[in-house]
Coordinates of C-alpha atoms in Angstrom, one line a residue:
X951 CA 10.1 -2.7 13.3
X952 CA 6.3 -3.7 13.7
X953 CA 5.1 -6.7 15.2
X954 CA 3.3 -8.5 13.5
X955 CA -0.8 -7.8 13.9
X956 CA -3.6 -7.3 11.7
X957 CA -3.7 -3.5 12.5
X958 CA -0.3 -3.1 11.8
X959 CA -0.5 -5.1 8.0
X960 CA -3.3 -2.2 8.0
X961 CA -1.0 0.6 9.2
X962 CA 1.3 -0.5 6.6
X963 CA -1.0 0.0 3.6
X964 CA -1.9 3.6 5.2
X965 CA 1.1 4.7 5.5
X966 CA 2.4 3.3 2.5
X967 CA -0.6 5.9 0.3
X968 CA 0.2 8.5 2.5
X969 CA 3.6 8.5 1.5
X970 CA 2.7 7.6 -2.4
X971 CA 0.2 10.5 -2.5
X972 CA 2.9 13.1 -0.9
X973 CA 5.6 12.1 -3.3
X974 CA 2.7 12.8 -6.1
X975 CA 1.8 16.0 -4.7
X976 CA 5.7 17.4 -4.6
X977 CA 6.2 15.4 -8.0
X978 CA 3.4 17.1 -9.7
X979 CA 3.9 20.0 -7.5
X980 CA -0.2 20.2 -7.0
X981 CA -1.4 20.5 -3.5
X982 CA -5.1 20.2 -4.2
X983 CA -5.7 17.4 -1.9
X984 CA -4.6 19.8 1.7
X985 CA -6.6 22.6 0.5
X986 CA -9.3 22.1 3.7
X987 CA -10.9 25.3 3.5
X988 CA -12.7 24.0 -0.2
X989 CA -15.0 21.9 2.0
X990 CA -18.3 23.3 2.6
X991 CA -20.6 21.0 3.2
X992 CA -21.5 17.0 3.4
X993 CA -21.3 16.7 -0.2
X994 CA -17.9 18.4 -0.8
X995 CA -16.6 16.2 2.4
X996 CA -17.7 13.1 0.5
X997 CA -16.3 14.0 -2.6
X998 CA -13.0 14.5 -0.6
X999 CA -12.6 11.6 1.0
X1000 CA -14.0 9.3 -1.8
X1001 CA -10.3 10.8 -3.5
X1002 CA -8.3 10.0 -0.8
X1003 CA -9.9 7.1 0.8
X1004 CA -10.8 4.9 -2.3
X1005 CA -7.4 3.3 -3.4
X1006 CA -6.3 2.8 0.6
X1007 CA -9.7 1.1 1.5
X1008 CA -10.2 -1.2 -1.6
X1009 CA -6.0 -2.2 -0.7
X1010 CA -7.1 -2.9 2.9
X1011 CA -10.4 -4.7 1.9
X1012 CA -8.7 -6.7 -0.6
X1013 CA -4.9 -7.2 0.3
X1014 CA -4.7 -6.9 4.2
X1015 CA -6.0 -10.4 5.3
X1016 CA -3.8 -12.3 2.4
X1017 CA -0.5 -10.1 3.4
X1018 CA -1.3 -10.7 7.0
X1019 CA -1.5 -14.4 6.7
X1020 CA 1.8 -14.3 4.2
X1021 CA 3.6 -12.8 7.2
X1022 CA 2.2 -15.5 9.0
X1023 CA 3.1 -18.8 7.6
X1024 CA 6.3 -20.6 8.1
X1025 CA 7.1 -22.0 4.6
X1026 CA 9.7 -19.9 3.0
X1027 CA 8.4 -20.8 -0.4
X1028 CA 4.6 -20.2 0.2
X1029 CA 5.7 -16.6 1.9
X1030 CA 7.9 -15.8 -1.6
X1031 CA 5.4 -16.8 -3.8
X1032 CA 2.0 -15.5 -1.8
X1033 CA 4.1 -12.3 -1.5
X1034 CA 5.0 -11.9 -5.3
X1035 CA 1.5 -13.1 -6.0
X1036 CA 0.1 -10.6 -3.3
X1037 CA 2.2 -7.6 -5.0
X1038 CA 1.5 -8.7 -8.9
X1039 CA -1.8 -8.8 -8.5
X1040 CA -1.9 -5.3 -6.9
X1041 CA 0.1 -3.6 -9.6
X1042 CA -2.3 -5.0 -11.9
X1043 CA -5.1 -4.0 -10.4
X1044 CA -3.4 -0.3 -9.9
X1045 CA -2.9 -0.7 -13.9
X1046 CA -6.3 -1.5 -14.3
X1047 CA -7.9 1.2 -12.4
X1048 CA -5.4 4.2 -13.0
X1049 CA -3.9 3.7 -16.2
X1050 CA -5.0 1.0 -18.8
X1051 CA -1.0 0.5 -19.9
X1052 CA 1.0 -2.3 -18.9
X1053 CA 3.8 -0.7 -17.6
X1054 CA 3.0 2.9 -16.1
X1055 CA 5.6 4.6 -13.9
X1056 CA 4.0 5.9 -11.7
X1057 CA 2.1 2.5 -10.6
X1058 CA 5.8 1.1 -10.8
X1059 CA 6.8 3.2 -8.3
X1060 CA 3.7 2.8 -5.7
X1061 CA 4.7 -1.2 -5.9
X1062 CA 8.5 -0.5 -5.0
X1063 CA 7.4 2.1 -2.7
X1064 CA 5.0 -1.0 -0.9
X1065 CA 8.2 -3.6 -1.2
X1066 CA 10.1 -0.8 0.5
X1067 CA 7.7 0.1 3.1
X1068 CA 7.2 -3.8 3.9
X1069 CA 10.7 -4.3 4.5
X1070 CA 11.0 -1.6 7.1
X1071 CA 7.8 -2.5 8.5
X1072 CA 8.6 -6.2 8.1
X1073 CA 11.9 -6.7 8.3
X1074 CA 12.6 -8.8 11.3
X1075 CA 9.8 -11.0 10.9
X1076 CA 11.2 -12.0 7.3
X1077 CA 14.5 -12.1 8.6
X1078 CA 13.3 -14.8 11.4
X1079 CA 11.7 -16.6 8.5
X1080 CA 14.9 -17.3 6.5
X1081 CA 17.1 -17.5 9.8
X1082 CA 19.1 -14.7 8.9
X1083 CA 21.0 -12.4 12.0
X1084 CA 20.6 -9.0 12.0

């Protein structure tokens, strides 16, 4: 779908916590986080997008320049691995900072909603890797 550029490995990971903190929103059925009109001043807009920004920031800072070079190489095995390694280590650090339990669901389900997401956004350039026709 994409091609394959550093904004667009950034796109990705945008997209991919929009979409995570929608489906938490209509799971938990709380819409705190659209509620605009609770901002009143500098304070109450930093507060705001500390919350929204945090976890989509620290996944670009940390996780954008290793996917984006993963998409990049030519070595099937070193893209499989990196790109195991790339999503392990981000459920663990999701684990780390969210939950304290080894498996938690919901963390589950933002790492198969990021393997989803990177396949649609991804798809053809994986496809080229391992010679497969569309």
């Amino acid at each position: 779908m994409l091609k394959l550029k550093f904004l667009n490995v950034v796109l990705y990971i945008f997209i991919k916590y929009f979409i995570i903190f929608l489906l938490f929103m209509i799971k938990d059925n709380s819409f705190k986080l659209l509620e605009l009109n609770n901002i009143r001043n500098g304070r109450d807009l930093f507060y705001y997008l500390w919350i929204v920004l945090f976890f989509p920031v620290i996944d670009v800072i940390l996780f954008s320049v290793p996917l984006y070079y993963c998409l990049r190489t030519k070595n099937k095995i070193y893209f499989t691995v990196s790109l195991l390694a790339i999503f392990s280590i981000e459920y663990l650090m999701n684990i780390y900072f969210t939950s304290q339990k080894l498996f938690d669901i919901n963390v589950f389900l933002k790492v198969i909603i990021g393997l989803i997401l990177f396949f649609i956004f991804f798809y053809k350039n994986m496809f080229n890797k391992f010679k497969l026709k569309l």
